[in-house]
Each structure stands twice: as structure tokens, then as C-alpha cells.
C-alpha positions as a Python dict, from the first residue, in 0.01 Angstrom:
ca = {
    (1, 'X'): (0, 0, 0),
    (2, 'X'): (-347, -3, 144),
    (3, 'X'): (-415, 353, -30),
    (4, 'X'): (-305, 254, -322),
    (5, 'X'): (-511, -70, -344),
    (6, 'X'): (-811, 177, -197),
    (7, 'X'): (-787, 447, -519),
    (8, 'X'): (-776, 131, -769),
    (9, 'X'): (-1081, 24, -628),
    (10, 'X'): (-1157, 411, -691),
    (11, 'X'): (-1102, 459, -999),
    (12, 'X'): (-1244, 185, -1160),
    (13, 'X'): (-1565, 239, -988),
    (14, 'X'): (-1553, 638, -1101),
    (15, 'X'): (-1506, 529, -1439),
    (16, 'X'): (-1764, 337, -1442),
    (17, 'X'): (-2031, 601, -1314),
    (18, 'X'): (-2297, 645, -1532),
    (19, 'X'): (-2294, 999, -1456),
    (20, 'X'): (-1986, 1139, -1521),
    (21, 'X'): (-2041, 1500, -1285),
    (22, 'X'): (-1966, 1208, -1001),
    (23, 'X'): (-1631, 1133, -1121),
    (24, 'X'): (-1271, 1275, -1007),
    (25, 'X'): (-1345, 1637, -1067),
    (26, 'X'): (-1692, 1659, -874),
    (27, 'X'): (-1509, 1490, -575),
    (28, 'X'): (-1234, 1801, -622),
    (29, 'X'): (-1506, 2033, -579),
    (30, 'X'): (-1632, 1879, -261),
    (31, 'X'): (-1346, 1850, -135),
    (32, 'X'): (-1280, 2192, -184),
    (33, 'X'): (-1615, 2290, -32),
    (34, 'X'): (-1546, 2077, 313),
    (35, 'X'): (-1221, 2174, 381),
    (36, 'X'): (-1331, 2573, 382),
    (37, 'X'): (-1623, 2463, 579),
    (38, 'X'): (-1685, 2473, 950),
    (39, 'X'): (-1478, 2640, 1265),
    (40, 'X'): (-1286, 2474, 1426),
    (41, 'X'): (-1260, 2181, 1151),
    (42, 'X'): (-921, 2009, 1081),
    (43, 'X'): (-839, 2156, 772),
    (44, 'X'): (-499, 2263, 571),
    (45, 'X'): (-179, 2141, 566),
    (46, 'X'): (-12, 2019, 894),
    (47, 'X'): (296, 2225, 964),
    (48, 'X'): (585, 1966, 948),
    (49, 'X'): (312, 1713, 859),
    (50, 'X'): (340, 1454, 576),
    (51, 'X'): (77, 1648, 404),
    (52, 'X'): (37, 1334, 172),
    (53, 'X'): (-58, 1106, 403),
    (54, 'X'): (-298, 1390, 520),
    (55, 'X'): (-458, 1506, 207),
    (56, 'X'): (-512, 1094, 147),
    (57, 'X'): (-655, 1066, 511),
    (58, 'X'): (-857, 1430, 460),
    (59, 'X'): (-986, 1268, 124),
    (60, 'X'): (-1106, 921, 239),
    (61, 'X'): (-1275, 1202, 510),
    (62, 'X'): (-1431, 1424, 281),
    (63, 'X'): (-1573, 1118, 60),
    (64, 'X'): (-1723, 963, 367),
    (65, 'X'): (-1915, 1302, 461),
    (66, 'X'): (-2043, 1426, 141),
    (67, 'X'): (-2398, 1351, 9),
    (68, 'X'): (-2496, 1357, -346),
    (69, 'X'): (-2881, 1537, -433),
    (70, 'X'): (-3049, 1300, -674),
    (71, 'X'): (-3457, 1351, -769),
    (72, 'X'): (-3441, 1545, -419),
    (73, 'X'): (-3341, 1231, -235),
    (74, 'X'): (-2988, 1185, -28),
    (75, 'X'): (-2816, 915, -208),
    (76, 'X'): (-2549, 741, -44),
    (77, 'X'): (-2208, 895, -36),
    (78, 'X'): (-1906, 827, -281),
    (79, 'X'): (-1680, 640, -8),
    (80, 'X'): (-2028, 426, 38),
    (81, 'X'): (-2075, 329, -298),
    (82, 'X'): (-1739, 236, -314),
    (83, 'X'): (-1732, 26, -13),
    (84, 'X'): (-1980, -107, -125),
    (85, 'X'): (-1825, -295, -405),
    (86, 'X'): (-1590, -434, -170),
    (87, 'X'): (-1588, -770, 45),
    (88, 'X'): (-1534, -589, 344),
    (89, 'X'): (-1732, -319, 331),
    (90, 'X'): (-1938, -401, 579),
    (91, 'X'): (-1688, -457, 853),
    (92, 'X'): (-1535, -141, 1056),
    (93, 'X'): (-1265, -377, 1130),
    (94, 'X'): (-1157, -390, 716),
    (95, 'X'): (-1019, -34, 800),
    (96, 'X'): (-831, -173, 1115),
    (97, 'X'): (-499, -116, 994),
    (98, 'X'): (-542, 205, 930),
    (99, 'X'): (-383, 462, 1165),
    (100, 'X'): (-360, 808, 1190),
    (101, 'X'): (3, 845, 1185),
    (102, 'X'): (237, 710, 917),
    (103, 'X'): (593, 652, 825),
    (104, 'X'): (683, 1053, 714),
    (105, 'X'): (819, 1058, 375),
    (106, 'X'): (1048, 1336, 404),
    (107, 'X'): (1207, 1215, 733),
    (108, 'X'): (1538, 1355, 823),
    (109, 'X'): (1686, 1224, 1154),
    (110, 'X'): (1952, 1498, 1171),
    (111, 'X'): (1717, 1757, 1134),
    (112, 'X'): (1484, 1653, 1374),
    (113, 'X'): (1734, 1619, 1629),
    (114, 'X'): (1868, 1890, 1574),
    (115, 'X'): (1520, 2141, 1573),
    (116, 'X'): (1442, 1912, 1899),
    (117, 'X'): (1790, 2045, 2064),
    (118, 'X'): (1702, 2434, 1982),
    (119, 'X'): (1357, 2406, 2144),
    (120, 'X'): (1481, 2276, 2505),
    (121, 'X'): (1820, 2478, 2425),
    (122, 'X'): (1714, 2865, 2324),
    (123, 'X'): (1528, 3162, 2498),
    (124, 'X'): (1234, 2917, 2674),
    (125, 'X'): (1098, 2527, 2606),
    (126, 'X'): (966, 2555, 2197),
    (127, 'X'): (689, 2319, 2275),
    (128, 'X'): (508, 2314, 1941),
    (129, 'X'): (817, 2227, 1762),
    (130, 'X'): (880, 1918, 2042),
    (131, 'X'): (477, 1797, 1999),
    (132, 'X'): (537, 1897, 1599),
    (133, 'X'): (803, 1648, 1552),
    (134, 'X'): (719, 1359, 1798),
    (135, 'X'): (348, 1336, 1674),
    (136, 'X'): (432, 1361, 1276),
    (137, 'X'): (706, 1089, 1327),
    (138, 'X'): (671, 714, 1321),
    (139, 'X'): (775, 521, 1661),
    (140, 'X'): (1063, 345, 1447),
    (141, 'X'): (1165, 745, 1356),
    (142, 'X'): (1114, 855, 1646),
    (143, 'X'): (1383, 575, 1821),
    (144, 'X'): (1586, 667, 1542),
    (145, 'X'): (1585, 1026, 1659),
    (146, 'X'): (1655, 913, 2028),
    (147, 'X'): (2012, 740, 1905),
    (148, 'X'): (2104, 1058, 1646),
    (149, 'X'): (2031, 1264, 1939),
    (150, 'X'): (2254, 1073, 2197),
    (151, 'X'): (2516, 1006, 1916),
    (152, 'X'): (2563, 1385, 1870),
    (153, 'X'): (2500, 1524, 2216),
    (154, 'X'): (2547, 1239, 2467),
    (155, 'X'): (2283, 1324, 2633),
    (156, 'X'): (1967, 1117, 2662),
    (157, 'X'): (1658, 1327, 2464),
    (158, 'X'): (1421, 1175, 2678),
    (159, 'X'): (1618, 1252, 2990),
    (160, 'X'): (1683, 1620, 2827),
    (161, 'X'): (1300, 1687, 2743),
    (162, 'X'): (1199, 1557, 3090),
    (163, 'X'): (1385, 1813, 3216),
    (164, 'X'): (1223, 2082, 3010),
    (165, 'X'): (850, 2010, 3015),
    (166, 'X'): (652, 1865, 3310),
    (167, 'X'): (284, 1772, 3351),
    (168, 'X'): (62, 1562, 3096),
    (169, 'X'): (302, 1683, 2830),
    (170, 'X'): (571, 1536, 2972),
    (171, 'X'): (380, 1200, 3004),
    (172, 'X'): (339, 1223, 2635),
    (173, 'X'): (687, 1245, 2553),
    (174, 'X'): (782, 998, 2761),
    (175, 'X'): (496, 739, 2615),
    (176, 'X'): (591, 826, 2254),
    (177, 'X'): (969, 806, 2286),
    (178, 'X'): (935, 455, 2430),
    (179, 'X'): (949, 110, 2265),
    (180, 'X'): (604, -3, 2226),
    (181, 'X'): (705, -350, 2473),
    (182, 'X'): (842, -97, 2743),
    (183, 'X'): (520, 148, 2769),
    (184, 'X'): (284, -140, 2747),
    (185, 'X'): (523, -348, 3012),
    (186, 'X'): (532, -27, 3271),
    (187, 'X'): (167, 33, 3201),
    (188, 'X'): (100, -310, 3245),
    (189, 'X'): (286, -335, 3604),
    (190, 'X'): (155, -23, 3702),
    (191, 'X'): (-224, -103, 3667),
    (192, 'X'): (-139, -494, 3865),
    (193, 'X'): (-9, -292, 4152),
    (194, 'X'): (-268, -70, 4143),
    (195, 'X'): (-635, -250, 4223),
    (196, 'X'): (-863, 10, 4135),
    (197, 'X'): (-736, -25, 3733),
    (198, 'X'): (-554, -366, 3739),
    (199, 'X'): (-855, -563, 3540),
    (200, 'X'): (-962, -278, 3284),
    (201, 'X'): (-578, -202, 3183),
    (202, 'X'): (-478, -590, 3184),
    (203, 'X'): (-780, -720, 2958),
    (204, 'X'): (-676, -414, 2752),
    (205, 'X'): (-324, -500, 2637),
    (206, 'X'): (-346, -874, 2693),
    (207, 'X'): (-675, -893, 2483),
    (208, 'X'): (-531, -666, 2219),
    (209, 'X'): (-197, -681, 2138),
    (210, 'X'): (-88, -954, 1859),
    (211, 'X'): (112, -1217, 1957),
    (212, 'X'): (440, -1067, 1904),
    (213, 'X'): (373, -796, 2097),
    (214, 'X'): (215, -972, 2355),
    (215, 'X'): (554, -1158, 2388),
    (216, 'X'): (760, -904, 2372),
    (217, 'X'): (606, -724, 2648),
    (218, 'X'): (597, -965, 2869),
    (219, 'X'): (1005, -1017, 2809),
    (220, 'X'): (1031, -636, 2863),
    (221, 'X'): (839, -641, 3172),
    (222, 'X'): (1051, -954, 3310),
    (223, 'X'): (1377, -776, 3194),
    (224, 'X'): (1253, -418, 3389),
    (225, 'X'): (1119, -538, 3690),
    (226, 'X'): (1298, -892, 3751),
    (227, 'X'): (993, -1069, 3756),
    (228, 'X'): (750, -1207, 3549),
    (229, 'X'): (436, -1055, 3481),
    (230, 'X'): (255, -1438, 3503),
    (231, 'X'): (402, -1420, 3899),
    (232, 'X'): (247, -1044, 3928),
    (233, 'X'): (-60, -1168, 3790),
    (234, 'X'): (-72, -1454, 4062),
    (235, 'X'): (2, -1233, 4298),
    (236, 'X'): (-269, -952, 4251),
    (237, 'X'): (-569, -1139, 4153),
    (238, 'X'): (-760, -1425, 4239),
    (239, 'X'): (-1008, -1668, 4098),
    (240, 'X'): (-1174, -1656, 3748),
    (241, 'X'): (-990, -1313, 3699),
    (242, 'X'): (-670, -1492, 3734),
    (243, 'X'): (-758, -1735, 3549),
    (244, 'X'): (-842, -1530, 3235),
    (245, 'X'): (-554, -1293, 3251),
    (246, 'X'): (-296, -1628, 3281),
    (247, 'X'): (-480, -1734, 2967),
    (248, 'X'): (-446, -1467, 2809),
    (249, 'X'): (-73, -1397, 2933),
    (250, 'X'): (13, -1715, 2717),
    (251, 'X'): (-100, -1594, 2372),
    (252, 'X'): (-285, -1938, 2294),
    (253, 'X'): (-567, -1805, 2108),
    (254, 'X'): (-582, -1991, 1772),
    (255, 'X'): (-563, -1809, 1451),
    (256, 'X'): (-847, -1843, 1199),
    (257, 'X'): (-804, -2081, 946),
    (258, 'X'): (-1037, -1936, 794),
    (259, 'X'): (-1251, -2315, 798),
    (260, 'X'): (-1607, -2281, 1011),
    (261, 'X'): (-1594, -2535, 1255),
    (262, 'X'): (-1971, -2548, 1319),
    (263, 'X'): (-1923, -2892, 1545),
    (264, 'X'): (-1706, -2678, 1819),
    (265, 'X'): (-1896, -2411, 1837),
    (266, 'X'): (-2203, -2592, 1890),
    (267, 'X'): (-2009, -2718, 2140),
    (268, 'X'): (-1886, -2446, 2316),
    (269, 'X'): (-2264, -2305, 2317),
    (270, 'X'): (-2346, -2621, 2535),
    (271, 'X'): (-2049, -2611, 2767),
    (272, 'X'): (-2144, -2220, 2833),
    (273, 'X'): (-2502, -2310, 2905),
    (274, 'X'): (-2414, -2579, 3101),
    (275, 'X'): (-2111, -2394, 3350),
    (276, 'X'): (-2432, -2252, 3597),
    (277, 'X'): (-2288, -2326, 3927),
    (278, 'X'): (-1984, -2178, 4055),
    (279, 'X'): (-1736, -2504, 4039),
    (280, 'X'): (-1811, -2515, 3700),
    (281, 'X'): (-1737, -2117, 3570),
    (282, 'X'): (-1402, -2219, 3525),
    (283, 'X'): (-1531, -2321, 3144),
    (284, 'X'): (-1553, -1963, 3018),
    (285, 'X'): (-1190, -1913, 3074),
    (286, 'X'): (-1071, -2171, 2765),
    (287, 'X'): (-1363, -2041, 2539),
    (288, 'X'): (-1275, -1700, 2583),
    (289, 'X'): (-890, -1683, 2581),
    (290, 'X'): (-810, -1994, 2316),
    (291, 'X'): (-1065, -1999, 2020),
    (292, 'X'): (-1042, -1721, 1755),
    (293, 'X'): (-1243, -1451, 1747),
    (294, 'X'): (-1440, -1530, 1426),
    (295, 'X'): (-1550, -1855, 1618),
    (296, 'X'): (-1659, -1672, 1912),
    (297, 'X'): (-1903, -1412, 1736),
    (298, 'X'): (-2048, -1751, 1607),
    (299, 'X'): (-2043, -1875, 1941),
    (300, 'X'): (-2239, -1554, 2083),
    (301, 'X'): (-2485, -1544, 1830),
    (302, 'X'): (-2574, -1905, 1835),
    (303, 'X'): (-2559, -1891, 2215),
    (304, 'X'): (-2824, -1567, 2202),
    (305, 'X'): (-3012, -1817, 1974),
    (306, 'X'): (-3042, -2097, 2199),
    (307, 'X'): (-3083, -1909, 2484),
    (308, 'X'): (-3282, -1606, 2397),
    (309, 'X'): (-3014, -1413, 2592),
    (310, 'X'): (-2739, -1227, 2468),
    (311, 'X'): (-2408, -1354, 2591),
    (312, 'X'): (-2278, -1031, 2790),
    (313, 'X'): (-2642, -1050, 3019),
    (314, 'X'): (-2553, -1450, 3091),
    (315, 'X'): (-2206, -1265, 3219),
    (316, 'X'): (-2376, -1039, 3419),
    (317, 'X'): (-2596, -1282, 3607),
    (318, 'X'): (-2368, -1539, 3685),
    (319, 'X'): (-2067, -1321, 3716),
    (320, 'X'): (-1973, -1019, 3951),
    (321, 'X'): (-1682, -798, 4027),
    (322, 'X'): (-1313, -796, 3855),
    (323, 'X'): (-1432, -1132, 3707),
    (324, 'X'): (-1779, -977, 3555),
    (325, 'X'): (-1591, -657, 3443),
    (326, 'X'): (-1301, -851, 3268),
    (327, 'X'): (-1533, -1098, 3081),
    (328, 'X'): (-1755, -837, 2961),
    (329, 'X'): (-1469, -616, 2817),
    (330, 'X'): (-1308, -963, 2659),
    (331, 'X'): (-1642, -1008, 2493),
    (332, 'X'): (-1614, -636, 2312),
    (333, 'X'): (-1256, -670, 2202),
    (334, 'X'): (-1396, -1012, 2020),
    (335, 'X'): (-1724, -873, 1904),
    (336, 'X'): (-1564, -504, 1772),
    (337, 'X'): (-1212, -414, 1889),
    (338, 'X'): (-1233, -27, 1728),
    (339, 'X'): (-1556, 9, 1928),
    (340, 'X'): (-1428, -121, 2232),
    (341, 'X'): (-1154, 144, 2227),
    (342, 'X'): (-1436, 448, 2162),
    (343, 'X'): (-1636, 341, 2435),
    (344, 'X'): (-1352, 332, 2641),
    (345, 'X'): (-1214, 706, 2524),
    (346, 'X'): (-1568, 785, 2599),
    (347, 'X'): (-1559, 698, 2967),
    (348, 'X'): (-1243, 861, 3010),
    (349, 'X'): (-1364, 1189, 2837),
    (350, 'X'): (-1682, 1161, 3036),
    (351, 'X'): (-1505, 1196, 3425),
    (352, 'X'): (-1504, 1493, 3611),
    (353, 'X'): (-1094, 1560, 3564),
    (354, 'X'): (-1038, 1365, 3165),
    (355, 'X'): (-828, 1047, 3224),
    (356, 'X'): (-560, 1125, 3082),
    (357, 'X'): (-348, 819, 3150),
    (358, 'X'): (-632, 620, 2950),
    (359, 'X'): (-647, 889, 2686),
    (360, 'X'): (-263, 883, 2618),
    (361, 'X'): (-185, 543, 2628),
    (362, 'X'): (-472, 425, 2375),
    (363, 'X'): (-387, 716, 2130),
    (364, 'X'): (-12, 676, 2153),
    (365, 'X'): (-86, 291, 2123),
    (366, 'X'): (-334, 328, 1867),
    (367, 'X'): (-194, 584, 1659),
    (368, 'X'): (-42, 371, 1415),
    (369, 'X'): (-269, 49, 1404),
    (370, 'X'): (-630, 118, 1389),
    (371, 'X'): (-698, 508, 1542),
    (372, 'X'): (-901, 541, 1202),
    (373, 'X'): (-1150, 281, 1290),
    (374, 'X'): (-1205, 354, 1642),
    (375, 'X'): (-1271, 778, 1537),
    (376, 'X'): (-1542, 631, 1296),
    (377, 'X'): (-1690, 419, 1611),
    (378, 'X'): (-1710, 722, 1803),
    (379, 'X'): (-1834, 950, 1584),
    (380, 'X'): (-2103, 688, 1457),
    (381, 'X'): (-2229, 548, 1862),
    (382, 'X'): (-2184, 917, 2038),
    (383, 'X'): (-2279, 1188, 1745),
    (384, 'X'): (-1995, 1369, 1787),
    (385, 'X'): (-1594, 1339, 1667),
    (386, 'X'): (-1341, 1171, 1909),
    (387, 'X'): (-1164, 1530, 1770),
    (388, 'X'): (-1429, 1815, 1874),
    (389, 'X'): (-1464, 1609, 2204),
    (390, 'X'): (-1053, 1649, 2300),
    (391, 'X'): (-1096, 1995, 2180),
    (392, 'X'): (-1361, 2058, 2467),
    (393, 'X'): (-1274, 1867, 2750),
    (394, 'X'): (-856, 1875, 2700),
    (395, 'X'): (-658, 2163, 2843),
    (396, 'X'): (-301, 2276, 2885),
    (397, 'X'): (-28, 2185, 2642),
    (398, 'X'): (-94, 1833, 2633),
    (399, 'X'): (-415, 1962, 2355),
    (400, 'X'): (-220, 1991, 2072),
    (401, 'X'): (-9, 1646, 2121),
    (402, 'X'): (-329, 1437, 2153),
    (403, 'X'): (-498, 1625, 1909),
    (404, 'X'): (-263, 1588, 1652),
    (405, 'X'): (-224, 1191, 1695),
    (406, 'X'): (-635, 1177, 1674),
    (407, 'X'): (-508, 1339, 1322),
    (408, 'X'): (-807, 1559, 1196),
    (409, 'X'): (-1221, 1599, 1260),
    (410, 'X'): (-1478, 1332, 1102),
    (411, 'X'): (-1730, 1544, 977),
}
């Protein structure tokens, strides 16, 4: 759907170039010319890909990278022009539902259970044909693979592939094979019980899953570990941390009505300036975790107005710790959710031994939502593609799964 509504806006702007070589057939041509260019580059047709979703994904690419020559200046490229023309051209975030892996057309649950049961069953584990399927399949396929798999085997497949792969490969599996409530749940629980990751994980999935999936997890995570993840919460942390993760735990944030209400956030700039001493910090918590996020960017801005300080330095003067760290990241989820993803992908890329628990569970959670968005952030604040930077720091078999959900290079 959003494709199609994408090329309508494409076409009528090609027609209306005033030079036809820019039209359909130039755009052929450079196409043509990126995808033979470059080693290493994404290029081709993904072997048990849905090669139309990729061709549309490696078009939209090869728009955004080429460069027209006019009078010997760079003009700005095709996908610019168009964007352009649109509303939300100027916001990353207009591309936020775009992921990197769709529904694939020509699905075929017997098959894939079937080519899944010859590569744990013949002469050695077939692990390109396990990553092959599980990263070309959508997470509703892929649970529909799980049941045609038990139904004709009864055997579990991710009890079966557990048994055949190990490592960060295994971890993979595992994460993709899941229901979305159950990996976020035991990631969830697994970062409260562990202090050195409990804010950074927590802000992450409580900040940026959507209501429904916010409540979902937190029934999963009652239902799996007979407790609920408010009590765990309690339990771990203390103080304005707490606070803002039982906030968030409730899903209260209002949705945007899309009316300015320039009265609250005047008002909400006052009761920030005013919450100085440390009685009074306790006033960040409701303006962070209940108004919408549209509000709140009006809210920092007219806050860096009045103050001549930007909102994340006030939070690093007044705050410290867990409480400092989980404010700040709040602030970029609100501010530019596809950016706060890249900078964290960044970070994890940039340790001495990758992250890989970070690496998988925002590209597996990603993959589907908004993994376009966040590549474009990367390439555009760090010069180089969230792609070419797997490729170099990611080893073992666990490459080709995480490259293949990142989808293909930005060039």
C-alpha cells in the first residue's frame, strides 16, 4: 500500500518533468549503472527473497543515491525532488513504517517446513537455507511455519533447530521464531535482573513499543514468569528511575489529536524550569511519560527558548546516574525514534567484542516497522551504511542472518 501510494506520487511528478531524459527510462539506466557498481554492494536478486519487495526497496535506494549533472552543478536527486512535493518530506519519521522485511508473496508454509526439516535432517546443519527462510519470512509466516512444522513432525522446530546450531546463530533463531510479546517480555526481565543493562533495555521497549504491544508484553511477561513486570520494576530500581519506567509501564501517553495546545505546553516549560531542587524532580516524570510526542518537541524547543539551554543539558545538570541515562534516552525516542535506534547500533558496533544481544534484538524487532528509517539515520550521522559496518565488525554464521534483515547497502 505505501509503495503503491509512493510510485503515484512518482509518476505524476515524472510526467510532469520538463525534461523528459529524467523520466522512467533515465531512472532504468541508473539503476542499471548502481546495481553493477561497487564490491561488496547489495545487489541482485535475493535467493528465496521476494525479489519484488527488493527491486521496490533497491529502487527507492538507487533514486535516493543518484545525482543528476545540470550546467555542471549537482542537482538534487530524483527521490529528493519527489519528496519534496510531499507533506512529509521533511520528516525521517514519514518513512517509519517502512521495514526491511515484508509479508513474502510467494509464501508456502509446507515448503518451508519442509526445506527447514532437510537442513537439520541430511549430511550436516544447511545453515543458509535455515537463515534463507527465517529472514525472507514475515513473523506471522514464520509462526505459521512453527505449527506446519509441529503438525507434520511433532516435534517443536525451535526445539529441533536449537539442537542443530549453537552460538549467536542460535540466538537468532530463537529471537525470530518467537512472538514479538514473548522476546520483548524475556528481554525485558532479563535486562531488570541484570543492573548493568536494566535502564537502557527498559526505556527501549517501554518508550517504543505502541500501546498494544506494550500491553501485550507485559501480559506475556506476567503469564512467563508469574509476576508482573510493574512488581520487577519496584523491585530493581529506585527513585526517579522507577518512577519513569512505572509511567511508562502504564501506556498513558496521550495520542495526538492533532490540535496544538500552546497553553500546556507553555505550561509544562514553567513546571520544568521550576522542578530545581531535588523534592521537586518528580515533575519530569508526568511530562515525559503522559503528553504526546508532538507536544514535547514543542515543549523542548520552547524550553531551549526560554532558557537558552537545550533540554537534554538541563538533564544532565540536575540529573545523574540510571535516572540521567533514562531521561536522556526518553528525550531521543521523542525527538527522532529512527535516530535513536542508529546511535544505539552504533554503540554496540563500536565495543571491543560487537553486542550482539543489542544488535539482534533491535534488528529482529525492527525489521518489520521502521529498519528503513533508522539505515538512513546511520548512514546520514556516521558516513557509512548500518550494512558495510555489520559486514566489518560481524563474524561467524550469525553475518548472513543480520545482514540479510538490515536488507541491502545505502549507497
Amino acid at each position: 500500500m505505501v509503495y503503491s501510494v509512493w510510485w503515484s506520487h512518482c509518476r505524476s511528478l515524472l510526467q510532469g518533468c520538463r525534461n523528459p531524459s529524467e523520466g522512467l527510462p533515465e531512472l532504468g539506466e541508473r539503476q542499471r549503472s548502481h546495481t553493477g557498481a561497487g564490491a561488496g554492494a547489495h545487489t541482485g536478486k535475493l535467493p528465496g527473497h521476494n525479489n519484488d519487495t527488493h527491486l521496490a526497496s533497491h529502487t527507492f535506494e538507487a533514486a535516493s543515491s543518484t545525482m543528476s549533472v545540470t550546467g555542471g552543478k549537482m542537482a538534487p536527486s530524483l527521490t529528493q525532488e519527489i519528496l519534496s512535493h510531499l507533506g512529509l518530506a521533511s520528516k525521517t519519521a514519514a518513512w517509519g513504517t517502512l521495514g526491511t522485511l515484508r509479508t513474502f508473496l510467494n509464501f508456502s508454509v509446507d515448503k518451508d517446513a519442509q526445506r527447514l526439516l532437510r537442513a537439520i535432517t541430511g549430511q550436516g546443519v544447511d545453515r543458509s537455507a535455515i537463515v534463507d527462510v527465517l529472514t525472507n519470512r514475515s513473523r506471522e509466516q514464520r509462526q505459521l511455519i512453527s505449527r506446519n512444522f509441529q503438525e507434520h513432525t511433532q516435534q517443536d522446530l525451535m526445539k529441533s533447530l536449537q539442537a542443530a546450531i549453537s552460538g549467536n546463530l542460535e540466538r537468532i533463531v530463537i529471537a525470530l521464531l518467537q512472538p514479538a510479546a514473548q522476546f520483548d517480555a524475556q528481554e525485558l526481565r532479563t535486562a531488570l535482573k541484570a543492573s548493568n543493562s536494566a535502564v537502557d533495555v527498559a526505556i527501549e521497549i517501554l518508550a517504543t513499543r505502541t500501546p498494544p504491544q506494550l500491553q501485550e508484553c507485559l501480559a506475556v511477561y506476567k503469564h512467563e514468569f508469574q509476576v508482573e513486570a510493574v512488581d520487577d520494576i519496584t523491585s530493581e530500581t529506585s527513585g526517579i528511575l522507577q518512577d519513569l519506567l512505572l509511567a511508562l509501564a502504564k501506556g498513558d501517553r496521550d495520542s495526538y489529536s492533532g490540535i496544538i495546545d500552546y497553553n500546556l505546553a507553555e505550561q509544562d516549560v514553567q513546571a520544568l524550569q521550576r522542578a530545581e531542587g531535588p523534592s521537586r524532580e518528580e515533575t519530569w516524570v508526568p511530562v515525559f511519560t503522559q503528553r504526546n510526542p508532538e507536544h514535547l518537541i514543542r515543549v523542548f524547543d520552547q524550553y531551549q527558548q526560554s532558557t537558552g539551554q537545550e533540554l537534554e543539558e538541563a538533564v544532565q545538570n540536575r540529573f545523574h546516574g540510571d535516572a540521567q541515562v533514562a531521561l536522556l534516552g526518553l528525550a531521543s525516542v521523542i525527538k527522532n525514534t529512527p535516530l535513536y535506534f542508529a546511535d544505539k547500533l552504533h554503540q554496540a558496533l563500536q565495543e571491543t567484542e560487537p553486542n550482539y544481544q543489542v544488535l539482534i534484538r533491535i534488528l529482529i524487532s525492527r525489521c518489520e516497522t521502521d529498519l528503513l528509517s533508522i539505515r538512513a539515520e546511520f548512514k546520514k550521522k556516521f558516513g557509512k551504511s548500518l550494512y558495510s559496518s555489520l559486514q566489518d565488525v560481524v563474524k561467524g554464521d550469525c553475518q548472513s542472518a543480520l545482514l540479510a534483515l538490515c536488507r541491502a547497502e545505502d549507497m
